CSV table of C-alpha atoms and ligand atoms in Angstrom, one decimal:
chain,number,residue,atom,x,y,z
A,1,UNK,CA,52.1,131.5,48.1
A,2,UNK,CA,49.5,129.6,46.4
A,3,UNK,CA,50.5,128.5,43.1
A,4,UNK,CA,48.2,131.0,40.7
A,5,UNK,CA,46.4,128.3,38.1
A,6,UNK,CA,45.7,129.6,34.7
A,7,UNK,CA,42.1,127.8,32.8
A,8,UNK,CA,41.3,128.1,29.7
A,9,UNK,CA,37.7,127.1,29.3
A,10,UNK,CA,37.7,125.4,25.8
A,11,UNK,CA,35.0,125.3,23.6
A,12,UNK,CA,31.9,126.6,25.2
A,13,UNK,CA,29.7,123.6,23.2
A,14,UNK,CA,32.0,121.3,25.2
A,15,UNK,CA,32.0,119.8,28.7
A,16,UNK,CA,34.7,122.2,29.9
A,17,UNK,CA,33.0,125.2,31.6
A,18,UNK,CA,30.7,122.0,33.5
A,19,UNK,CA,34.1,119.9,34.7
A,20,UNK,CA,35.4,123.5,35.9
A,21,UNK,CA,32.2,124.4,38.0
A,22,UNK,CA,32.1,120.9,39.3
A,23,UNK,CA,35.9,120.8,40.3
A,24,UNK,CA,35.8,124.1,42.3
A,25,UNK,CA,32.3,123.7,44.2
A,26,UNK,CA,34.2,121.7,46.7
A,27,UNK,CA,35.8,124.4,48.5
A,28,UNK,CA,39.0,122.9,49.2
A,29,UNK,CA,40.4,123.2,45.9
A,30,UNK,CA,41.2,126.4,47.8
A,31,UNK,CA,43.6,124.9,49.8
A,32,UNK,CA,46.1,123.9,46.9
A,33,UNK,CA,45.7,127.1,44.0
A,34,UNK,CA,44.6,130.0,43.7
A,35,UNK,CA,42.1,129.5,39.9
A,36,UNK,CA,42.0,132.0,37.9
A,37,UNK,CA,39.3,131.2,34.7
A,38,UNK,CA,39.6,133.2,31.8
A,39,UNK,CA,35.9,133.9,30.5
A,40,UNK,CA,33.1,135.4,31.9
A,41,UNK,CA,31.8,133.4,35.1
A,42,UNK,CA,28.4,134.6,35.1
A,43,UNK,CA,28.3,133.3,30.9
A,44,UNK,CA,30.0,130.0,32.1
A,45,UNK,CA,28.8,128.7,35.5
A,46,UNK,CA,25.4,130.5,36.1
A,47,UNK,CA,23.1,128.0,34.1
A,48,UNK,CA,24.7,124.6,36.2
A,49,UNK,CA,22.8,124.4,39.5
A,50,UNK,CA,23.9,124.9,42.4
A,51,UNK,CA,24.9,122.3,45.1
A,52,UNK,CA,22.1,122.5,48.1
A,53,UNK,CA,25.1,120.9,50.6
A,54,UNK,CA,27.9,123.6,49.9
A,55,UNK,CA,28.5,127.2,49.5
A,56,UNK,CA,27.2,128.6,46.2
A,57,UNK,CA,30.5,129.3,43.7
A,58,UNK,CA,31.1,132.7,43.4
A,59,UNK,CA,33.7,134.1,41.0
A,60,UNK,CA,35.4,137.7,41.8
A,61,UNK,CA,35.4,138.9,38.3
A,62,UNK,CA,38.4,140.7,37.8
A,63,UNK,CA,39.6,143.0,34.1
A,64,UNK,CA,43.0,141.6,34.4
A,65,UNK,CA,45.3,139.4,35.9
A,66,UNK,CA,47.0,141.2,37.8
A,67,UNK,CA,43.8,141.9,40.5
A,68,UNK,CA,43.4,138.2,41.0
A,69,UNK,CA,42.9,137.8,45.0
A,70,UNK,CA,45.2,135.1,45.9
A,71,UNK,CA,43.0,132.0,47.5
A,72,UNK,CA,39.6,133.2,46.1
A,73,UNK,CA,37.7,131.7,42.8
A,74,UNK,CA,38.9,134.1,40.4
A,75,UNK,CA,37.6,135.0,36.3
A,76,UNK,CA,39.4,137.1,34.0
A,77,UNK,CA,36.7,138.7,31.4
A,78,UNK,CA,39.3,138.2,28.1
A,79,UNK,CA,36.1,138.0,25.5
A,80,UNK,CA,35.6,141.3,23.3
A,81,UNK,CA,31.7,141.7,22.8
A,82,UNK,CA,30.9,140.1,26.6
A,83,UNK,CA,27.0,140.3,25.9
A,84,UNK,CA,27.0,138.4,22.9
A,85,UNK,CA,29.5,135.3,24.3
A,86,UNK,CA,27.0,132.5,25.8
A,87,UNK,CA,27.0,128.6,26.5
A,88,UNK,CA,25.8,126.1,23.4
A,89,UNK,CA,25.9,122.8,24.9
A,90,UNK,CA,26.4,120.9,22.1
A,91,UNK,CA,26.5,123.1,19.1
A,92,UNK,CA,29.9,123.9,18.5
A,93,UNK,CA,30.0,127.7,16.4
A,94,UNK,CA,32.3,129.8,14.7
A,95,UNK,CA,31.6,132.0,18.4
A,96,UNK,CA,32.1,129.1,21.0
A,97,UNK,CA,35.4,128.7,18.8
A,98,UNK,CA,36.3,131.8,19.0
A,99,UNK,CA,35.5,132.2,23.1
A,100,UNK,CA,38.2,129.3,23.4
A,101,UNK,CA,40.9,130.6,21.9
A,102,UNK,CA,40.8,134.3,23.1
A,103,UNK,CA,40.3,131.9,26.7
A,104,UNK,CA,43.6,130.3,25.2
A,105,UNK,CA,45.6,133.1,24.0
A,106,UNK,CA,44.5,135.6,27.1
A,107,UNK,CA,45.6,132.6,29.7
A,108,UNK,CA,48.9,131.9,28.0
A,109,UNK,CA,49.8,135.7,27.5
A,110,UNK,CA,49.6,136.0,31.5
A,111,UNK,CA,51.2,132.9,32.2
A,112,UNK,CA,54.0,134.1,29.8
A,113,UNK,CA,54.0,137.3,31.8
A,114,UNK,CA,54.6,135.6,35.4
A,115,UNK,CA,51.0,136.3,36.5
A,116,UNK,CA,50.3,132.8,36.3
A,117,UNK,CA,52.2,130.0,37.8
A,118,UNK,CA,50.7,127.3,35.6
A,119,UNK,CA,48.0,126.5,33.1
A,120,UNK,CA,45.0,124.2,33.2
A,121,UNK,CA,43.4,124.0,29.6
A,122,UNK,CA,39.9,122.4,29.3
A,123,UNK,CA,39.4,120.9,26.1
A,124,UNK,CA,38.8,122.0,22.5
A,125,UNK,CA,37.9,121.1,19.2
A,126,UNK,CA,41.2,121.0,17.3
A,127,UNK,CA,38.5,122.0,14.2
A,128,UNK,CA,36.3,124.2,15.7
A,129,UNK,CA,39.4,126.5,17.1
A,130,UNK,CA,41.2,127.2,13.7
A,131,UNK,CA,41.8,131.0,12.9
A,132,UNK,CA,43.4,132.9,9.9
A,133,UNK,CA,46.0,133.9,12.8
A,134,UNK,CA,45.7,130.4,14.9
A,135,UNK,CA,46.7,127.3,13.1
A,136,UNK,CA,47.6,125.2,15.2
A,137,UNK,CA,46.6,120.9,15.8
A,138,UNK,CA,46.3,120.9,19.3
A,139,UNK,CA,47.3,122.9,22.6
A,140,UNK,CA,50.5,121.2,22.4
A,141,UNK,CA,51.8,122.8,18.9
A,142,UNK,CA,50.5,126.4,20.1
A,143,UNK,CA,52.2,126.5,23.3
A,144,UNK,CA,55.2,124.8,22.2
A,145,UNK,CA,55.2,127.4,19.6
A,146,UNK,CA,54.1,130.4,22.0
A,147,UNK,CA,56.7,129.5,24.2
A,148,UNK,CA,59.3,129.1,22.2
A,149,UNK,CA,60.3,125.5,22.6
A,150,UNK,CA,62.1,123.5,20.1
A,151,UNK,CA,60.1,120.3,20.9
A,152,UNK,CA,57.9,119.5,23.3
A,153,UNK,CA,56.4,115.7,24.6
A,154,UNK,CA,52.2,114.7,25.1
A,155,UNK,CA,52.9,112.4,28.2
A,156,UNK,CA,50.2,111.1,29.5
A,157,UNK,CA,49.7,110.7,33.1
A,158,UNK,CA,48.0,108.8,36.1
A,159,UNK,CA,49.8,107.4,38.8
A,160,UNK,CA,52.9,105.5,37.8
A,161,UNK,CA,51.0,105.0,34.4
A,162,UNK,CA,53.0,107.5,31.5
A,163,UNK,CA,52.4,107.2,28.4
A,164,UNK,CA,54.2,109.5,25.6
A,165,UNK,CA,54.0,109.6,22.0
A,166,UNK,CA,56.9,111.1,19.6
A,167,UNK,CA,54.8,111.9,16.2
A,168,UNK,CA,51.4,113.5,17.4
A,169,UNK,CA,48.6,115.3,15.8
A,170,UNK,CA,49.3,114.3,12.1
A,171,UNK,CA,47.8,112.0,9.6
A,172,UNK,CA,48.7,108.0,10.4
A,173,UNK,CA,50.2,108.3,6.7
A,174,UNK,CA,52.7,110.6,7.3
A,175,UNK,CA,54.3,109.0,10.1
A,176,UNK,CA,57.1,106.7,8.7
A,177,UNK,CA,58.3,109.6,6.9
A,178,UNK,CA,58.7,111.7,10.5
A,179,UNK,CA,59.9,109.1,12.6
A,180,UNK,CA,63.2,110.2,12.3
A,181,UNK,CA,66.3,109.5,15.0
A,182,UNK,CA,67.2,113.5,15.3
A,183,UNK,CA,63.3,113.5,16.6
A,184,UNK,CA,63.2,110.6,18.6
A,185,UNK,CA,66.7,111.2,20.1
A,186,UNK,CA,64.5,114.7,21.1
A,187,UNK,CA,61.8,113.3,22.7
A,188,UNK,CA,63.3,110.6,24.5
A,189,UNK,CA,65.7,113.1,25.9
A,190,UNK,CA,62.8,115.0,27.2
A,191,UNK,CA,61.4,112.6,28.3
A,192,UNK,CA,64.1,111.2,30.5
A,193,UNK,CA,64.4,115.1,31.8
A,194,UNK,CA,60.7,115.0,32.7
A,195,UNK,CA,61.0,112.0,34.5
A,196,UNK,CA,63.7,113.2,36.3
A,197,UNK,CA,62.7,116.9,37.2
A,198,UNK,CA,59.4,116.6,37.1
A,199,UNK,CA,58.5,113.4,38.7
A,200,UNK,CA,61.6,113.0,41.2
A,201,UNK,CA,62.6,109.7,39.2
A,202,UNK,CA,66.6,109.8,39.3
A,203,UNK,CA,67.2,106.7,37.1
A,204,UNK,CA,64.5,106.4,35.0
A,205,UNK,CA,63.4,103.4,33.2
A,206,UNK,CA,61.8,104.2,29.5
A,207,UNK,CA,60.3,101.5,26.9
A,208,UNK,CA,60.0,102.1,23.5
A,209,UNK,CA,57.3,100.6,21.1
A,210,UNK,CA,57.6,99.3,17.6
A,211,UNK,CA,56.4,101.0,15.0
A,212,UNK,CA,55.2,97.8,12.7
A,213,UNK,CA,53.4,94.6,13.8
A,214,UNK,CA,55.8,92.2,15.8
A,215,UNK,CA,58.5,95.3,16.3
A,216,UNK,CA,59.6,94.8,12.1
A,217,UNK,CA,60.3,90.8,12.6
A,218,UNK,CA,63.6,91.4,12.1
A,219,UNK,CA,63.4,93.3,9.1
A,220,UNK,CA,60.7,91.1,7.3
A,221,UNK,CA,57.3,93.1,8.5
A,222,UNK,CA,59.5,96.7,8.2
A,223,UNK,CA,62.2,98.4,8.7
A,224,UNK,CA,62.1,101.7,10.9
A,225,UNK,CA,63.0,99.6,14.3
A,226,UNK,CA,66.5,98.5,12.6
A,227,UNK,CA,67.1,102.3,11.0
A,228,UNK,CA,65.6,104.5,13.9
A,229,UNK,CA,64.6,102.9,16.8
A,230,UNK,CA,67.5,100.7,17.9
A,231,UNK,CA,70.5,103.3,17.0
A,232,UNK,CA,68.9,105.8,19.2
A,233,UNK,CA,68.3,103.0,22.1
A,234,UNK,CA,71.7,102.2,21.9
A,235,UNK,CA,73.3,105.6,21.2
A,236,UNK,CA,71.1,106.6,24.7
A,237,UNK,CA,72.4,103.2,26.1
A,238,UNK,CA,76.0,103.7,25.9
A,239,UNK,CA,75.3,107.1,27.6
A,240,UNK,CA,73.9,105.3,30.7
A,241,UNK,CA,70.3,105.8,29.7
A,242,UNK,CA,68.2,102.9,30.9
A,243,UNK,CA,66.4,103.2,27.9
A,244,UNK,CA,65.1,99.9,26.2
A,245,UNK,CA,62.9,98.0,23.2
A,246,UNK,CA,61.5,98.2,20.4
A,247,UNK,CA,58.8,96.4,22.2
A,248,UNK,CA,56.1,94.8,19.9
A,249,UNK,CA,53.4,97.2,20.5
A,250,UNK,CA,50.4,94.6,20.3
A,251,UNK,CA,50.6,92.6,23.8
A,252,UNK,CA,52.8,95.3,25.8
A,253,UNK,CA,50.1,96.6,27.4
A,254,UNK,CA,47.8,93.5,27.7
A,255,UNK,CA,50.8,91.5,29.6
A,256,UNK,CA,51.1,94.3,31.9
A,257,UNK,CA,54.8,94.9,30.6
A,258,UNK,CA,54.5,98.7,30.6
A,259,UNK,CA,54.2,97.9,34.8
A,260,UNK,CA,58.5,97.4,34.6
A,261,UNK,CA,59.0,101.0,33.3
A,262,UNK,CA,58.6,104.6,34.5
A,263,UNK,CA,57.0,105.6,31.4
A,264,UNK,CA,56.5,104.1,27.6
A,265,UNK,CA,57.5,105.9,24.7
A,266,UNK,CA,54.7,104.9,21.7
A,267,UNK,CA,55.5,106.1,18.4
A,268,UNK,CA,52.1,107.6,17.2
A,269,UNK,CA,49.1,109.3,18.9
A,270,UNK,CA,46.9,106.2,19.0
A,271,UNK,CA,49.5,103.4,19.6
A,272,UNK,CA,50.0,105.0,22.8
A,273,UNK,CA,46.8,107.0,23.9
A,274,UNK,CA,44.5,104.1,22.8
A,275,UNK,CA,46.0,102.2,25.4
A,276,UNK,CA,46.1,104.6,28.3
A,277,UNK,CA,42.5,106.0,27.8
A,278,UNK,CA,41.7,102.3,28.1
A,279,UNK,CA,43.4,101.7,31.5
A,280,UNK,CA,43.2,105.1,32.8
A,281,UNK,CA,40.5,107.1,30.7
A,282,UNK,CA,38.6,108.4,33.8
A,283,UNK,CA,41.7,109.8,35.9
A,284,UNK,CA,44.0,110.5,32.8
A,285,UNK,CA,46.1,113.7,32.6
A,286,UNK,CA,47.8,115.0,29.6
A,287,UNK,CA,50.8,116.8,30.6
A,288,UNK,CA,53.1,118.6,27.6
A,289,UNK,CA,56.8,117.8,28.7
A,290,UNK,CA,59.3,120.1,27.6
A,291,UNK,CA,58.5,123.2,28.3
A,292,UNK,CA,59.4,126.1,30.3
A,293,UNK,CA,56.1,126.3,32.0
A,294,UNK,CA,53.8,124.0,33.3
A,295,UNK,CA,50.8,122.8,31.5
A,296,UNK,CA,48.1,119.8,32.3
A,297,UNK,CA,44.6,119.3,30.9
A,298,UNK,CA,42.1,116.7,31.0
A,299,UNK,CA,42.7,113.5,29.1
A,300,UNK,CA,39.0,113.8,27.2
A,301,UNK,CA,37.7,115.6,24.7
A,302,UNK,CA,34.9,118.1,24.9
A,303,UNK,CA,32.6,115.1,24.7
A,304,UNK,CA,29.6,117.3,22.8
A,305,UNK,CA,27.3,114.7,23.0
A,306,UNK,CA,26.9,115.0,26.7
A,307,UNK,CA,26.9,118.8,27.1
A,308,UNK,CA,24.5,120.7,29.2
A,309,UNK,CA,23.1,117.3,30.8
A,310,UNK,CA,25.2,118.0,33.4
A,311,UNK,CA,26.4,114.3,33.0
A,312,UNK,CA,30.3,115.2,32.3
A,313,UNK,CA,32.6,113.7,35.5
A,314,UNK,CA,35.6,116.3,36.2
A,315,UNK,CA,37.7,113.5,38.1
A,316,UNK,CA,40.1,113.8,34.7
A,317,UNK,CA,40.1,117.8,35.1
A,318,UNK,CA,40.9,117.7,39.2
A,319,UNK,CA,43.8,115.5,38.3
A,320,UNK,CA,45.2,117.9,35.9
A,321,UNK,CA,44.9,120.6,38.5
A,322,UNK,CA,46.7,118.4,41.0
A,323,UNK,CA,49.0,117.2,39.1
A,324,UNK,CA,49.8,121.5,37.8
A,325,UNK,CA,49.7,122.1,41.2
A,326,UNK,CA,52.3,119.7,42.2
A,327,UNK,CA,54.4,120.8,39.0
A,328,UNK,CA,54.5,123.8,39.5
A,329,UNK,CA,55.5,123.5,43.5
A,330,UNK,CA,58.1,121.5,42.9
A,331,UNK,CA,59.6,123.7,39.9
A,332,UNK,CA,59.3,126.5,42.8
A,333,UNK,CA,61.5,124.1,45.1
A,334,UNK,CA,64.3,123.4,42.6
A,335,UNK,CA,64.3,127.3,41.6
A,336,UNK,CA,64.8,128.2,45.9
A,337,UNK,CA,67.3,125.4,46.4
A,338,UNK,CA,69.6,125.5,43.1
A,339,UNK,CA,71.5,128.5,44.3
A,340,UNK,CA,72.3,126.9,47.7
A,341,UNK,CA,74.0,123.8,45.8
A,342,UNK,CA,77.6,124.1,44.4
A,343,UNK,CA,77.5,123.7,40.6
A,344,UNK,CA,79.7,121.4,39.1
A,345,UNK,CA,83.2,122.3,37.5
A,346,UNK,CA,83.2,124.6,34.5
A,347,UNK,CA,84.4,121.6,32.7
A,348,UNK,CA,81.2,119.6,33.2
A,349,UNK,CA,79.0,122.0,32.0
A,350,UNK,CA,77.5,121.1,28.7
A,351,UNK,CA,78.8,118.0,28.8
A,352,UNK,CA,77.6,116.1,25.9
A,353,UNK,CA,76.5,112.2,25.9
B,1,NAD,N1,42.4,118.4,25.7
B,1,NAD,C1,41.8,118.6,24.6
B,1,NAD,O1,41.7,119.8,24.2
B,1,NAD,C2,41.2,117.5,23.8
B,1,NAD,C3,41.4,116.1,24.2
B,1,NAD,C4,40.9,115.1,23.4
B,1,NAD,C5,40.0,115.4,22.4
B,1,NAD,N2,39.8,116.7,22.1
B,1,NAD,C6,38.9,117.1,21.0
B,1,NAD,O2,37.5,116.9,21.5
B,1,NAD,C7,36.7,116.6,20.4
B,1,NAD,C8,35.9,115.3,20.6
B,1,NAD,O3,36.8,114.2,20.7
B,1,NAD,P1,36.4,112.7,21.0
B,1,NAD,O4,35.0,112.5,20.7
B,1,NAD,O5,37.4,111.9,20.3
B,1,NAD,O6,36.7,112.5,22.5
B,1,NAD,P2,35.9,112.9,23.8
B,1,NAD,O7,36.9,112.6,24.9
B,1,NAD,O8,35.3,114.2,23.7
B,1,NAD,O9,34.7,111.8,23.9
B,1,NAD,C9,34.9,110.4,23.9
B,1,NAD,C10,33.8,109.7,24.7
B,1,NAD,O10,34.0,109.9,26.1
B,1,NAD,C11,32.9,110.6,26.7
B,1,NAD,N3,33.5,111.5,27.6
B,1,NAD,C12,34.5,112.4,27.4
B,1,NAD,N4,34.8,113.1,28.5
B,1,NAD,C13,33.9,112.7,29.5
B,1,NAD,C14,33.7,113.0,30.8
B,1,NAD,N5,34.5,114.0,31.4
B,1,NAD,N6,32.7,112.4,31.5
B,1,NAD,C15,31.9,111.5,30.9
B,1,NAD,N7,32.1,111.1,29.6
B,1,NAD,C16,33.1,111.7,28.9
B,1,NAD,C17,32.2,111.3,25.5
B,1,NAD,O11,30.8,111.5,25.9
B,1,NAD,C18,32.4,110.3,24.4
B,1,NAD,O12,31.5,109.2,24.5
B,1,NAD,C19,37.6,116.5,19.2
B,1,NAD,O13,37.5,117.7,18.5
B,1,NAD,C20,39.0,116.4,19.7
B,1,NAD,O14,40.0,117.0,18.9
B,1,NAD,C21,40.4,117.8,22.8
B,2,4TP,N1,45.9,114.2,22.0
B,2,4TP,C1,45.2,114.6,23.2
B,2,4TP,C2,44.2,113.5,23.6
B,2,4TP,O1,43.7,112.8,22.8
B,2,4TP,O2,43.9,113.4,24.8
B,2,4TP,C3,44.3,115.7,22.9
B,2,4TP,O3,43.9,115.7,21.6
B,2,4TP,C4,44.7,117.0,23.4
B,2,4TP,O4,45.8,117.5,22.7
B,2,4TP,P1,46.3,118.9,23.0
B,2,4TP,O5,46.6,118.9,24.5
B,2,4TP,O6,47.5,119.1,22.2
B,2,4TP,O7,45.2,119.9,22.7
């Protein structure tokens, strides 16, 4: 079967509904998912024109999830009010706020429910999308929190380029205070499962970055990469892990260091997204690690000052569903085949490093 892909449109002042349209009017999309938007397709796709070369994009607008016709463009209306929800290309509203998260929420119920195999967000505005009964930063926090996960990873993904970060939507001030080892023991352990299950690589080779200029300087420019960083390399280390650094974070990327490694491990949002947006900003996929279902989106932003000029290139949104796809087929794989394999002895299990 087609694996069933979840989209939440984002804010409808954004580029999302636009990189959507544009992704599935080539037809053979068809031939890797089955989509299923939430919104309304005739509010979302009927203002962008058509392509005179290919088959108009018709939606089968369905009530709930469960009618979705497998290998067919599908919507699921999930906005209360229908008549009043419309497109404001660039003017971001209480009501294109709104339209995103019950987009959000209505996708994640379903994928929580099995009628989805995985979940392609388009983006929001972390401001725009706040609720008395949604406060969350980002798409990350929600779901982790939806989902019931104890900690999830942003890894950012194209090609062999990955790129994670262990503190992420907070304030640049606040993260000394929660780079702790407990958390980056966390994410550098899901991040060495992700590498593994998710992207086939058996040994995987993980750098981490400093947190202050020249990786401390031995103590003289700071202190975290003595008191958190190199315990938890070595602790992971003596385990087997291949896991290595504190790199000084300012010419890791320039020198094209990050090439020896399966993925970097950058200690704050920027230090690690700044650098991957500039190598890979147009193919970029953010993928959140950690979790018991799959979830990509686009690496941009919903990029208001270019909505509705039908400017906005989707290449970063096709890659997300490819890369959901490909997640979600290979989960299917391992879940067919781990019941053919012997387990290992009851004394292995748990086993702790
Ligand atoms: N996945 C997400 O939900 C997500 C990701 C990043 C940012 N955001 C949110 O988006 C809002 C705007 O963020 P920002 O301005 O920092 O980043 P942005 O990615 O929206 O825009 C940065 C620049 O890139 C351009 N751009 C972005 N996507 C493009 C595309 N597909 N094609 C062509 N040009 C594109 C924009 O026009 C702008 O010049 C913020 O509220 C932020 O929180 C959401
Ligand atoms: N940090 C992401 C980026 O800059 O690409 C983006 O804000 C999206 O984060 P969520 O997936 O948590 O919404």
């Amino acid at each position: 079967m087609l694996p069933r892909i979840g989209i939440s449109v984002g804010d409808l002042a954004g580029i999302g509904p636009e990189v959507i349209y544009k992704t599935f009017l080539d037809p053979r999309l068809l031939k890797f998912c089955t989509p299923v938007v939430y919104g309304t397709a005739a509010v979302l796709f009927d203002d962008f024109p058509a392509d005179p070369d290919l088959e108009p994009l018709r939606f089968r607008q369905v009530r709930e999830a469960a009618d979705i016709a497998p290998g067919k463009h599908n919507a699921v209306s999930c906005w209360e009010g229908d008549d009043d929800v419309q497109l404001t290309p660039g003017q971001p509203s209480a009501a294109s706020g709104a339209a995103a998260r019950q987009s959000l929420l209505a996708a994640a119920r379903d994928l929580k429910a099995g009628l989805l195999d995985g979940l392609v967000t388009a983006p929001i505005s972390k401001e725009n999308t706040q609720a008395d009964d949604f406060r969350f930063p980002g798409h990350t926090e929600f779901l982790t929190s939806f989902f019931g996960a104890k900690e999830s990873l942003m890894l950012l993904v194209a090609d062999e380029l990955r790129v994670a970060t262990v503190t992420g939507h907070i304030p640049l001030k606040d993260v000394p205070a929660r780079l702790t080892k407990e958390l980056l023991l966390a994410k550098l352990r899901i991040l060495l499962a992700s590498l593994k299950n998710d992207f086939g690589i058996e040994k995987p080779k993980i750098a981490v970055l400093g947190l202050n200029p020249h990786a401390g300087e031995n103590g003289l420019l700071g202190t975290e990469e003595a008191a958190v960083v190199s315990p938890v390399l070595q602790q992971l280390q003596q385990s087997g892990h291949l896991t290595y650094g504190p790199y000084p974070a300012d010419g890791y990327f320039g020198t094209g260091q990050y090439q020896q490694f399966d993925a970097t491990l950058s200690l704050y949002h920027d230090q690690g997204l700044i650098p991957f947006k500039t190598l890979a900003f147009e193919r970029g996929v953010n993928y959140t690690a950690g979790l018991p279902v799959v979830r990509t989106s686009p690496d941009h932003g919903t990029a208001y000052g270019i909505a509705g000029q039908f400017k906005a290139d989707e290449t970063s949104f096709r890659e997300a569903l490819y890369l959901a796809c490909e997640l979600v087929r290979y989960r299917q794989a391992e879940a067919e085949i781990k019941p053919l394999i012997p387990g290992p002895a009851p004394r292995d299990r748990g086993r702790r490093e």
